[in-house]
mmCIF file of C-alpha atoms in Angstrom:
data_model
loop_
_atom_site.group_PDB
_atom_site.id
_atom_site.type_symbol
_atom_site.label_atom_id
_atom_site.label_comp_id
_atom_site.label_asym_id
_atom_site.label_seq_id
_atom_site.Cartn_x
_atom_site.Cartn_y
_atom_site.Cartn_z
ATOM 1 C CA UNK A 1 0.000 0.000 0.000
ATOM 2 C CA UNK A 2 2.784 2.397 0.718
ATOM 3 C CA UNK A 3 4.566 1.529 -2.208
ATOM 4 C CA UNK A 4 1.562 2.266 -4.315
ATOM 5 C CA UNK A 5 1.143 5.598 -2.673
ATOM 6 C CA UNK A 6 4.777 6.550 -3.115
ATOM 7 C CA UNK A 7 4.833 5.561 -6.915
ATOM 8 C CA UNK A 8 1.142 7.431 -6.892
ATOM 9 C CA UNK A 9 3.099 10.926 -5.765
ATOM 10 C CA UNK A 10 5.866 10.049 -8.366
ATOM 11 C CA UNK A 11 3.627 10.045 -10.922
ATOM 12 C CA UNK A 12 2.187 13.117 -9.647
ATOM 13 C CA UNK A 13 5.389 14.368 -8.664
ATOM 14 C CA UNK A 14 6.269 13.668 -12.517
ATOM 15 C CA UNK A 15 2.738 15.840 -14.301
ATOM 16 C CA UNK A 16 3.188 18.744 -12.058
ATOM 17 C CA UNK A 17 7.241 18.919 -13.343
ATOM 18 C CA UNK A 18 6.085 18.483 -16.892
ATOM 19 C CA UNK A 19 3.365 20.734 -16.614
ATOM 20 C CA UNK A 20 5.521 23.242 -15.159
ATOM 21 C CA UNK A 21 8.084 22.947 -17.934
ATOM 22 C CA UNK A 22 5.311 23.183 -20.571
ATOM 23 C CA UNK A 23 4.036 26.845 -18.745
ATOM 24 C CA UNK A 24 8.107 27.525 -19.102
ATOM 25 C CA UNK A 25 8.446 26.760 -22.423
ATOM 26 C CA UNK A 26 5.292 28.530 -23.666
ATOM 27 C CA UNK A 27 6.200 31.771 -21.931
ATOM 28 C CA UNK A 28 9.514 31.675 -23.609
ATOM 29 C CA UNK A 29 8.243 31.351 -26.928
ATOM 30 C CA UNK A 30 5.260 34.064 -26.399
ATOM 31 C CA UNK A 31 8.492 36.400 -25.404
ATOM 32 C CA UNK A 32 10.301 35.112 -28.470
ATOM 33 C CA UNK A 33 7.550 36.240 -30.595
ATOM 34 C CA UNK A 34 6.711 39.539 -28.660
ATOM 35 C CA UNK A 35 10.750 40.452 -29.235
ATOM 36 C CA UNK A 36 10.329 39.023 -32.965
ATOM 37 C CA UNK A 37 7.602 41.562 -33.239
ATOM 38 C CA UNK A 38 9.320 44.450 -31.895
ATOM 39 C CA UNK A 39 12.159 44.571 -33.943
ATOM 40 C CA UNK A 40 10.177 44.077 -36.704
ATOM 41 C CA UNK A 41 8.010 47.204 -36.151
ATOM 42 C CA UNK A 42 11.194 49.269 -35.689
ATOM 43 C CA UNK A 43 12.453 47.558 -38.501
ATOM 44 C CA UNK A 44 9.591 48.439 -40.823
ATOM 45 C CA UNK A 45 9.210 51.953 -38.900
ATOM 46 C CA UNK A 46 12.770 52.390 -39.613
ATOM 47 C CA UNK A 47 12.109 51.750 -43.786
ATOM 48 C CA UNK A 48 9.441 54.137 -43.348
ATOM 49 C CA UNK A 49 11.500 57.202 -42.000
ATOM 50 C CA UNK A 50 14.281 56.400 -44.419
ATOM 51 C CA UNK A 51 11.429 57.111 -47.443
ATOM 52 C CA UNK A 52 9.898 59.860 -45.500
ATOM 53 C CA UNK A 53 8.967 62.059 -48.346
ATOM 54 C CA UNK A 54 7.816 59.687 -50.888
ATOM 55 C CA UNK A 55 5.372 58.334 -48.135
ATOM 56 C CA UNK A 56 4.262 61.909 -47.185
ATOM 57 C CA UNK A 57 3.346 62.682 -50.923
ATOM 58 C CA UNK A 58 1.264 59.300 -51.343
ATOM 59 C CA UNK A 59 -0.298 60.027 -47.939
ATOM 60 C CA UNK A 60 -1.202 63.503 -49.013
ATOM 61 C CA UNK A 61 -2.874 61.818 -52.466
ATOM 62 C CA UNK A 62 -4.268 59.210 -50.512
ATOM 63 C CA UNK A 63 -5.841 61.364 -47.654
ATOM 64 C CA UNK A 64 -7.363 63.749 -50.088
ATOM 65 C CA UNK A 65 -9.189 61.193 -52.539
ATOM 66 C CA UNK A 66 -10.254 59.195 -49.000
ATOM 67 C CA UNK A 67 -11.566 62.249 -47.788
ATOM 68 C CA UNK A 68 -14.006 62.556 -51.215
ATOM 69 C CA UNK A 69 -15.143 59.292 -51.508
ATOM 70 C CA UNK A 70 -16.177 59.594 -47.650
ATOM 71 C CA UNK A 71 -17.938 62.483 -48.118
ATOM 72 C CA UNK A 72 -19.855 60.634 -51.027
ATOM 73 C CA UNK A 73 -20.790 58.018 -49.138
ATOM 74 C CA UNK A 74 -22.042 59.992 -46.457
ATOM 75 C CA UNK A 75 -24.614 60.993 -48.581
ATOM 76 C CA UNK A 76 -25.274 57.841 -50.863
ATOM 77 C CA UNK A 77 -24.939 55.388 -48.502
ATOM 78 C CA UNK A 78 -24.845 56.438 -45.015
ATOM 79 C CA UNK A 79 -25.606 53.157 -43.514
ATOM 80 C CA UNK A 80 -22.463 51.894 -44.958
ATOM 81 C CA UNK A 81 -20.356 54.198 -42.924
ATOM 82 C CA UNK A 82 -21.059 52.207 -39.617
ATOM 83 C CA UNK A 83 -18.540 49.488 -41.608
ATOM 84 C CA UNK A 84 -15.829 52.530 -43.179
ATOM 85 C CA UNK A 85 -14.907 53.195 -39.542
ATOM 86 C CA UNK A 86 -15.023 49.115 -38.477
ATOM 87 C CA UNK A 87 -12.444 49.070 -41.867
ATOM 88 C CA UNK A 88 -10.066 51.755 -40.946
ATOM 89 C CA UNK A 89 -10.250 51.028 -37.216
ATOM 90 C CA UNK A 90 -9.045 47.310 -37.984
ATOM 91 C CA UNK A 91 -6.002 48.647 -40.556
ATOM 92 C CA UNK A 92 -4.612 52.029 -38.910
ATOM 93 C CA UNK A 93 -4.493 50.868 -35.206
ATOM 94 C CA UNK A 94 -2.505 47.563 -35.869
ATOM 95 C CA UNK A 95 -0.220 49.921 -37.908
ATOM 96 C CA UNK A 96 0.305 52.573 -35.212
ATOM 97 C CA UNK A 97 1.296 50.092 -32.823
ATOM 98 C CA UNK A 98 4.182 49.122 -35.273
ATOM 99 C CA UNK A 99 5.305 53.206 -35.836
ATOM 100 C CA UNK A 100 4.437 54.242 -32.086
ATOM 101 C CA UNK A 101 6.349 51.108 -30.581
ATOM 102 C CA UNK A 102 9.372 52.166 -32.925
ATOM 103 C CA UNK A 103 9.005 55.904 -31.313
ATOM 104 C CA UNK A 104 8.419 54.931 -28.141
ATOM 105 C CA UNK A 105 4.857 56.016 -28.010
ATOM 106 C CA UNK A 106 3.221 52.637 -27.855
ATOM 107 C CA UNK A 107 1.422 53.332 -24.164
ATOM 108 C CA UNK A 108 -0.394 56.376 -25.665
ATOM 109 C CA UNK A 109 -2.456 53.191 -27.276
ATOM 110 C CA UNK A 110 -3.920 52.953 -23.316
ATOM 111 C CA UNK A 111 -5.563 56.007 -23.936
ATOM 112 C CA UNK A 112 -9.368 56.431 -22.977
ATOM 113 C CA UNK A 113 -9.354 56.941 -27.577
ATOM 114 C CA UNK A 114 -8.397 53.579 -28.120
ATOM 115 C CA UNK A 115 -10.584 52.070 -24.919
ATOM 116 C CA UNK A 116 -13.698 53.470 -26.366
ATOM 117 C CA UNK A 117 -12.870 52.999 -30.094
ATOM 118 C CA UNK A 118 -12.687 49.149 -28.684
ATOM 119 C CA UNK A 119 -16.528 49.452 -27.585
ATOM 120 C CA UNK A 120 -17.531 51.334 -30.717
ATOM 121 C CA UNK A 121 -16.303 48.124 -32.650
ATOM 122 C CA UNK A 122 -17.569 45.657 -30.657
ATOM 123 C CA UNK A 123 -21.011 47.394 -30.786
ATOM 124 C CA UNK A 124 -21.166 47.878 -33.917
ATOM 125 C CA UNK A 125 -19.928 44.185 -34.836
ATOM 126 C CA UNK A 126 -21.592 42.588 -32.423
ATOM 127 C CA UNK A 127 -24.572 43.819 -30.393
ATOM 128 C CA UNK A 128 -25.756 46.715 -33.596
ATOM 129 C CA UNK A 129 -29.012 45.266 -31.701
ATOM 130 C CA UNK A 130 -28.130 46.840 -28.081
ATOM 131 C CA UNK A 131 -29.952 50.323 -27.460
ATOM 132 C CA UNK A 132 -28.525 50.864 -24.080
ATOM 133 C CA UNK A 133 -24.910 49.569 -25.330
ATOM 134 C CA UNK A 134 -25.835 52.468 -28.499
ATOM 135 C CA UNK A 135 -25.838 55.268 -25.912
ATOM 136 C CA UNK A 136 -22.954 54.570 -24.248
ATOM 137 C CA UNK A 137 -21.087 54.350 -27.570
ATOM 138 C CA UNK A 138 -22.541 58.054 -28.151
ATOM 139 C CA UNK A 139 -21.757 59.486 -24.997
ATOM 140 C CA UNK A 140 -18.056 58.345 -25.694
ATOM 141 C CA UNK A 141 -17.936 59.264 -28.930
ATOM 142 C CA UNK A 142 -19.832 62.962 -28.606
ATOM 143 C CA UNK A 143 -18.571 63.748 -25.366
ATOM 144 C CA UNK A 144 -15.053 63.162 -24.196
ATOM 145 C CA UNK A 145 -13.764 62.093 -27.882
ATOM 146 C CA UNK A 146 -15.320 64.779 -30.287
ATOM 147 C CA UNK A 147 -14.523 67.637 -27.521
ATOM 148 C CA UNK A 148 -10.442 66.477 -27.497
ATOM 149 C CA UNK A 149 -10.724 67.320 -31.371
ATOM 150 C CA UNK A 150 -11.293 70.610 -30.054
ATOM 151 C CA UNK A 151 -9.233 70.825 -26.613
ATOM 152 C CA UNK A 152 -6.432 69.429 -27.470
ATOM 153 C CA UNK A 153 -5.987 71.205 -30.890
ATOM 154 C CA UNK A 154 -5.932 67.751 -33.317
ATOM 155 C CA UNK A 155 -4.692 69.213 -36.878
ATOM 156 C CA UNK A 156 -6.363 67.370 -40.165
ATOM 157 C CA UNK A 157 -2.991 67.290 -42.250
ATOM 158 C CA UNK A 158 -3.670 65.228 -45.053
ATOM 159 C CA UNK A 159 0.243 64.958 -45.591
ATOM 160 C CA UNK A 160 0.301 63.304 -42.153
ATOM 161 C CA UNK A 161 -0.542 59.528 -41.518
ATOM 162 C CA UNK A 162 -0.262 60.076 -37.503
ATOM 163 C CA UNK A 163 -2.446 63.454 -37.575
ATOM 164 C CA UNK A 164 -4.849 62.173 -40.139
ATOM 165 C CA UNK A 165 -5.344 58.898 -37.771
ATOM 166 C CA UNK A 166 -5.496 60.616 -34.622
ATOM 167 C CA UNK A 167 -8.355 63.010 -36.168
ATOM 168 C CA UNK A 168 -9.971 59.837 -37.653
ATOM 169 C CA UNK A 169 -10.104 58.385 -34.278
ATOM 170 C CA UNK A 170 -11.441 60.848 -32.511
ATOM 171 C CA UNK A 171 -13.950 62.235 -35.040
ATOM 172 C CA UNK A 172 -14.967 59.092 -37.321
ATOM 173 C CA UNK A 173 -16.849 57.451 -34.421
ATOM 174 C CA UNK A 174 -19.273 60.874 -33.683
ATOM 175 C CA UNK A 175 -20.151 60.797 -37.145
ATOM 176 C CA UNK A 176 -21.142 57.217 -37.170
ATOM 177 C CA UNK A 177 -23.373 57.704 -34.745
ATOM 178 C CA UNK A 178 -24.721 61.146 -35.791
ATOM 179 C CA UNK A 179 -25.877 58.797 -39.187
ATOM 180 C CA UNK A 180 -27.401 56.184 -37.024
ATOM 181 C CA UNK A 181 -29.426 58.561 -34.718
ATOM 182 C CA UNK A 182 -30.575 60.733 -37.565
ATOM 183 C CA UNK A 183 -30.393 59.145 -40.974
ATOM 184 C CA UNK A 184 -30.238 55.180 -40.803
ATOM 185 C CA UNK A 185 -33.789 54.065 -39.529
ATOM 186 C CA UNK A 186 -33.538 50.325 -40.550
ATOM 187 C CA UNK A 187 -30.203 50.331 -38.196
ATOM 188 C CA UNK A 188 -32.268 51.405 -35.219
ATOM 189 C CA UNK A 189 -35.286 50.307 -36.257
ATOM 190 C CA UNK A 190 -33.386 46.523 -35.613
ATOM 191 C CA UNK A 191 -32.885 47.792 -32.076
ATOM 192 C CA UNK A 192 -36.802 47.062 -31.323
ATOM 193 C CA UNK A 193 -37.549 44.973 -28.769
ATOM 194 C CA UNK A 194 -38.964 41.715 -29.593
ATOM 195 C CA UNK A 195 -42.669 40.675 -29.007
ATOM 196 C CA UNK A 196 -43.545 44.643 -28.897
ATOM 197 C CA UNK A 197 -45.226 46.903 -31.378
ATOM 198 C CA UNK A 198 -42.891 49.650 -33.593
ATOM 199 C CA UNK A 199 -42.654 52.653 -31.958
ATOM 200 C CA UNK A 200 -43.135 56.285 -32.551
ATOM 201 C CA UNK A 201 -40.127 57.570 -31.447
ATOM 202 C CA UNK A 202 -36.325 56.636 -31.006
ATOM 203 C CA UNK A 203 -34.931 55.673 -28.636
ATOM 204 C CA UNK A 204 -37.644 54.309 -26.383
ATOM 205 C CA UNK A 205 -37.498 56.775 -23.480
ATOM 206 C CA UNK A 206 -40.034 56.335 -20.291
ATOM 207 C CA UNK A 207 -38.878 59.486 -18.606
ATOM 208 C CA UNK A 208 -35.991 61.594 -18.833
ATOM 209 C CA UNK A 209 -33.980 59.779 -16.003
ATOM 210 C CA UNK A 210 -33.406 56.969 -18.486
ATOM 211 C CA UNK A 211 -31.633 59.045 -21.007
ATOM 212 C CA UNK A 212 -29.518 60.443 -18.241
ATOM 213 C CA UNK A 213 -28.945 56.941 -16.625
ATOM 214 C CA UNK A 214 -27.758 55.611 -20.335
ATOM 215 C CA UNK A 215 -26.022 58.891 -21.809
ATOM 216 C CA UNK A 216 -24.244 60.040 -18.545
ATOM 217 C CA UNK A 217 -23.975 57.932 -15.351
ATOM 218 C CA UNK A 218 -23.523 54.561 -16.781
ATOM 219 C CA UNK A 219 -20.089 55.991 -19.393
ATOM 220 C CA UNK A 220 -19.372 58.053 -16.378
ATOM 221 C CA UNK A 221 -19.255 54.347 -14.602
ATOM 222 C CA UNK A 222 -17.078 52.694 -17.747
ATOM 223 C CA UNK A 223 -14.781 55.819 -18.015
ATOM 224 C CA UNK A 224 -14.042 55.319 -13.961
ATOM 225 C CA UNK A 225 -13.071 51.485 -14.727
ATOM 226 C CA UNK A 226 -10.502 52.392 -17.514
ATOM 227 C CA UNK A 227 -9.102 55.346 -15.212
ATOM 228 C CA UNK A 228 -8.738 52.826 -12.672
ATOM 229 C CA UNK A 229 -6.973 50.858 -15.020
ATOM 230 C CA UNK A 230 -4.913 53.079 -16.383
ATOM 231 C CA UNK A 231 -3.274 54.307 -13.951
ATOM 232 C CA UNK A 232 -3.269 50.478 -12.431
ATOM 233 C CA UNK A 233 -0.871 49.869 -15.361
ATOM 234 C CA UNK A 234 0.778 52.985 -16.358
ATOM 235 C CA UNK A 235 1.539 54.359 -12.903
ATOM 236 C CA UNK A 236 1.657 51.123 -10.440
ATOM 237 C CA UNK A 237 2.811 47.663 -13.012
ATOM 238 C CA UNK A 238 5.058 49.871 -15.358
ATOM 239 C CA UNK A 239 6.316 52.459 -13.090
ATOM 240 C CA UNK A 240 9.910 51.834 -12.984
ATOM 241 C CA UNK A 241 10.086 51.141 -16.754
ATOM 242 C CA UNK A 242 9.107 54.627 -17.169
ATOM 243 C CA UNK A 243 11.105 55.697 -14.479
ATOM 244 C CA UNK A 244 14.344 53.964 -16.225
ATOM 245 C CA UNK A 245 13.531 55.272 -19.789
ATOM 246 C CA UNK A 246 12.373 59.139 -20.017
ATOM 247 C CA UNK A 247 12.056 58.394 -23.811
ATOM 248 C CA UNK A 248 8.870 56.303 -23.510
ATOM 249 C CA UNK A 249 6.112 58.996 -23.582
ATOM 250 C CA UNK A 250 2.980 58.724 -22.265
ATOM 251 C CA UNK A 251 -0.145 61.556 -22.592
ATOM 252 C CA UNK A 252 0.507 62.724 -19.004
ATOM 253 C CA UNK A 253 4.070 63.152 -19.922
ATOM 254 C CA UNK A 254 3.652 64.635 -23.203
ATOM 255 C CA UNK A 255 1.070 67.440 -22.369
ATOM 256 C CA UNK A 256 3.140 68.201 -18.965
ATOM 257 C CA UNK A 257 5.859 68.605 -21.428
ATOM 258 C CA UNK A 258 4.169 71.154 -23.798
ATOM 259 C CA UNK A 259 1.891 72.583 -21.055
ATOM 260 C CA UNK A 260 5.330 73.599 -18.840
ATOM 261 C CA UNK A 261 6.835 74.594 -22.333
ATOM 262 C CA UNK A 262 3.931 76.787 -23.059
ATOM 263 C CA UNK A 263 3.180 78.136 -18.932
ATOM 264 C CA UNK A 264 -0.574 77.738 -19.596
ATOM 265 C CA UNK A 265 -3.675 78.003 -18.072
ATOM 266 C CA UNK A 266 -3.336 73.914 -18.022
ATOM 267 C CA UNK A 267 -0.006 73.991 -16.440
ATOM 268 C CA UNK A 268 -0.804 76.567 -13.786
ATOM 269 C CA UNK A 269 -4.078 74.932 -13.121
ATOM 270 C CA UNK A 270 -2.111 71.302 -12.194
ATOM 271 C CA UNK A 271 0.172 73.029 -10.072
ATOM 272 C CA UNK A 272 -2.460 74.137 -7.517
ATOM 273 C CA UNK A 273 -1.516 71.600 -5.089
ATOM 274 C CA UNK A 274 2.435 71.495 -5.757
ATOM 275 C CA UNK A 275 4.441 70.010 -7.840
ATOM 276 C CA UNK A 276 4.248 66.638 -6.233
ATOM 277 C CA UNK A 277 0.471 66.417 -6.937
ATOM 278 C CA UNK A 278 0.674 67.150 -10.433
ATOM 279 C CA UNK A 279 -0.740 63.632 -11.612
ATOM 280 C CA UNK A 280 -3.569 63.369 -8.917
ATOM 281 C CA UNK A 281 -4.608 67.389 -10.721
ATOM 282 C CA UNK A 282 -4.109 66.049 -14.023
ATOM 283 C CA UNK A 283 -6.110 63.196 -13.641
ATOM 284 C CA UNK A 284 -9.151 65.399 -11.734
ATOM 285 C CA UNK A 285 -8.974 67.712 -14.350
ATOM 286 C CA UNK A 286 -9.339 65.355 -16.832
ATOM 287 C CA UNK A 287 -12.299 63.759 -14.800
ATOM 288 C CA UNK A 288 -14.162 67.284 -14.689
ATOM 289 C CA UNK A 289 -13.782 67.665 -18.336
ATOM 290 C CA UNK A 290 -15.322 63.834 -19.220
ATOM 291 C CA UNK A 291 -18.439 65.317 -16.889
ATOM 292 C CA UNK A 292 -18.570 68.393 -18.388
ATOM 293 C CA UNK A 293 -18.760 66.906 -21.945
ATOM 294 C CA UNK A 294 -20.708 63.444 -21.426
ATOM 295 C CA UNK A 295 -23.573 65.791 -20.025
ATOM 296 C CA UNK A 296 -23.955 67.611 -22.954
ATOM 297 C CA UNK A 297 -24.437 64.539 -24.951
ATOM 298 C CA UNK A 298 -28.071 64.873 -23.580
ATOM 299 C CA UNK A 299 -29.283 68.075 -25.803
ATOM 300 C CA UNK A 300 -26.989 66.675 -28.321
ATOM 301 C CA UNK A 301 -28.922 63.169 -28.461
ATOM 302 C CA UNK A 302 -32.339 65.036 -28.354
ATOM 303 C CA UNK A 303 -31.699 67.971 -31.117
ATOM 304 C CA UNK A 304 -31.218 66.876 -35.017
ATOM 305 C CA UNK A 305 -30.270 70.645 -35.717
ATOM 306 C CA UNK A 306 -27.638 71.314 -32.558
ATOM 307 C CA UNK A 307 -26.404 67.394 -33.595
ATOM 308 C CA UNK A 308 -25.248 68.757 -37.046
ATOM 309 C CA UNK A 309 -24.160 71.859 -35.924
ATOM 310 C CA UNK A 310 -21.702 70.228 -33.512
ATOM 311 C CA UNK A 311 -20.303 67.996 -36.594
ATOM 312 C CA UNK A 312 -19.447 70.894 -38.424
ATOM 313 C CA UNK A 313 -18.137 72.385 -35.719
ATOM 314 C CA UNK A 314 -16.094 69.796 -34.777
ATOM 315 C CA UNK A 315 -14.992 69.343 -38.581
ATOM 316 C CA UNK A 316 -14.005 72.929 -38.847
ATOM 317 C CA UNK A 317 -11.991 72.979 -35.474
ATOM 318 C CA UNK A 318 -9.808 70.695 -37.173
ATOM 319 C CA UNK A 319 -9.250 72.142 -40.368
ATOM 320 C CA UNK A 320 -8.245 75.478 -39.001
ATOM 321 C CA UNK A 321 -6.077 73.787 -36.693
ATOM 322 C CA UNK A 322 -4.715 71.645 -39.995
ATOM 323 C CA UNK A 323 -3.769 75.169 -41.468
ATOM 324 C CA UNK A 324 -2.102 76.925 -38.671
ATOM 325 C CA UNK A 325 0.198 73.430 -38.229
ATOM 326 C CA UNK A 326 1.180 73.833 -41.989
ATOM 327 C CA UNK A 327 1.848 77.935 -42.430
ATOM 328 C CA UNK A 328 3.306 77.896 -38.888
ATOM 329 C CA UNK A 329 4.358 74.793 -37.363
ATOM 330 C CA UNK A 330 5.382 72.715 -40.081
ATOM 331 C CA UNK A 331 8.252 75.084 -41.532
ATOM 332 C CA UNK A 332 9.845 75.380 -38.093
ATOM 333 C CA UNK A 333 9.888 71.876 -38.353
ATOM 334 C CA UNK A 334 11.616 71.391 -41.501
ATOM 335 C CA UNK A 335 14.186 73.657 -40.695
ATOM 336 C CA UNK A 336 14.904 71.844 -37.720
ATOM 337 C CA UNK A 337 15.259 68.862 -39.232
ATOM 338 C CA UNK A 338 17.847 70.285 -42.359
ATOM 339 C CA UNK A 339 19.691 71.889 -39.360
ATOM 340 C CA UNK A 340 20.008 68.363 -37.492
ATOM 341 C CA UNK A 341 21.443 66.935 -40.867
ATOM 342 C CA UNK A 342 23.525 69.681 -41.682
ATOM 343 C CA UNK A 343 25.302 69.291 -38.241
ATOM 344 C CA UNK A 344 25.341 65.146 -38.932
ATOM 345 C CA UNK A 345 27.644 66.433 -41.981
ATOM 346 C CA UNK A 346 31.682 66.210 -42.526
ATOM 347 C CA UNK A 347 33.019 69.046 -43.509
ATOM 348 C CA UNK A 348 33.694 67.650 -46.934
ATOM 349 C CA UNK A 349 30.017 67.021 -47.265
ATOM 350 C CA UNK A 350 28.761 70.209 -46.954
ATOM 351 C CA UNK A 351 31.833 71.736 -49.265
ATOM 352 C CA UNK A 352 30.747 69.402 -51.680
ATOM 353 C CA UNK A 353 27.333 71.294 -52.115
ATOM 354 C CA UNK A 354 25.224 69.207 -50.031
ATOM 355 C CA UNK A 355 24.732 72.301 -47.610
ATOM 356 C CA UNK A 356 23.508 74.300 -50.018
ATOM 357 C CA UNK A 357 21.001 71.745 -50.733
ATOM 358 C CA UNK A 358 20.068 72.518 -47.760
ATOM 359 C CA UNK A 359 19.713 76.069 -47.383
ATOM 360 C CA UNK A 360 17.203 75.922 -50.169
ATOM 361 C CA UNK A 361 14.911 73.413 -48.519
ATOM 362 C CA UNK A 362 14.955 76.287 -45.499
ATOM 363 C CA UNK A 363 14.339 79.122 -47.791
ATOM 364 C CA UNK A 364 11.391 77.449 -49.513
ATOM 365 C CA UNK A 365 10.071 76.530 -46.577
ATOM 366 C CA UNK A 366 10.456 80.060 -45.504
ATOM 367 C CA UNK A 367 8.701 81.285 -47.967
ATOM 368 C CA UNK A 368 5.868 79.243 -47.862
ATOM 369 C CA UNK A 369 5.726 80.705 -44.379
ATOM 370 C CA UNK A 370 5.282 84.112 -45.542
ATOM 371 C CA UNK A 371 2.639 83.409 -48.412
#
């Protein structure tokens, strides 16, 4: 008997060792392949800066004929802009992984953007039948994500893949919904629930506390999880990564960056409580602005005419910020980068005319400037 119970915990002795080995082995190769992955993307991001120009031309040609043929589907075939946005949401964000992980930018992809772009698509994909799951989606999408367009100054520069994305992401999803509330009636027409009669109206409302339960506290609720989250991750699991490597940006870090740059009203405002509570102001300023703008997703959600005056607004905010990046950030930015390679130069190199290559790049851009 105690022979049989010995050889029993040898055998278990045995599964638990081979189990364990197995965990081993398939956490190795799921680093392998995360490391595999990531020097590919800086591999590929690296091809991509090396061609800069070339890219930024077909960009600019492919930006401005995308731009058309959305506007013509918005009014042939608005119910087939629900699926655009699934399309380009599917393509761009996989590729901005692979440039921002190259620039060190990949935790911007934690962003409250990219957490609510993730329910658009699986509402949209998945539950297209889910009313109360359809006003969340549009308090995300006309609240905190349309006003950024317009807070945070986001520039539609058609010669830009990273602008033109980070527009797309923030304004693509308001105008999704704007055609489902307003001008795709089969789509919520689906949302019916079964057994009862059509109704009247859209949505089905019983009083007012309803819209405000579905509009505001309940995203207020799903905004608190991924702040809880976020800072779970960013500030508590990956803390001393950031610490070791002041390269890898984050948004906190970035706007603290520009904001102190700039002395602003933001910077002044997060220093209230001294400079050691910078993050805990940040992050209550930034919960006082998702309030502020999921609340007024309730007129917007009840008024066709203030809906499509907000879209326009929001459209035009970004094309005036588009033009003030190209006549007055965007020459600045070329001379700083002919200036970087003229200083990369041997003196041989620039004798040999490659200097004065440069100078005209400068003047041009210069010029441009001043038209």
């Amino acid at each position: 008997m105690s022979s049989n119970g010995e050889n029993w915990d040898h055998v278990n002795g045995d599964s638990f060792d081979k189990v364990k080995q197995r965990l081993k082995d398939q956490s190795q190769k799921v680093a392998q392949t995360k490391e595999i992955l990531s020097k590919q993307a800086v591999k590929i991001a690296k091809q991509a800066e090396e061609h800069e120009r070339f890219i930024t031309k077909v960009t600019y040609l492919c930006g401005v004929l995308g731009f058309g043929a959305f506007c013509f589907l918005l009014g042939a075939r608005p119910q087939d802009i629900p699926y655009v946005y699934c399309l380009f949401y599917v393509t761009f964000v996989p590729l901005r992984w692979i440039y921002y992980r190259f620039k060190k930018w990949h935790y911007y992809l934690l962003d409250f953007c990219y957490y609510a772009n993730t329910f658009f698509l699986v509402m949209l994909l998945f539950y297209p039948r889910n009313e109360k799951l359809f006003m969340i989606c549009f308090s995300f999408a006309e609240g905190p994500l349309a006003w950024a367009l317009i807070v945070w100054r986001c520039s539609l520069v058609f010669s830009s893949v990273d602008k033109l994305v980070s527009v797309l992401i923030h304004l693509l999803p308001g105008i999704v919904f704007f055609t489902i509330r307003w001008w795709d009636p089969t789509f919520f027409e689906a949302m019916h629930p079964e057994g009862f009669a059509p109704r009247a109206s859209w949505p089905y409302v019983e009083s007012k506390s309803y819209l405000w339960t579905w509009l505001f506290l309940v995203p207020l609720a799903a905004y608190s999880l991924w702040q809880a989250l976020y800072f779970l991750i960013v500030n508590v699991l990956r803390r001393q990564r950031l610490l070791q490597d002041p390269e890898v940006m984050t948004s906190y870090r970035e706007l603290s960056k520009k904001a102190r740059k700039a002395n602003n009203i933001w910077w002044r405002l997060s220093g209230l409580l001294g400079e050691q509570n910078r993050l805990f102001m940040y992050i209550m300023l930034q919960a006082l602005f998702t309030v502020a703008t999921m609340a007024l997703t309730v007129p917007i959600f009840l008024s066709y005419r203030l809906h499509v005056v907000f879209q326009i607004v929001k459209v035009s905010a970004t094309v005036w910020n588009g033009g003030s990046f190209l006549l007055e950030v965007m020459p600045k930015q070329v001379i700083l980068k002919e200036k970087k390679k003229t200083e990369g130069l041997t003196p041989e190199d620039q004798s040999s005319g490659i200097l004065v290559n440069s100078v005209k790049v400068v003047d041009s851009a210069e010029n441009n400037n001043s038209e």
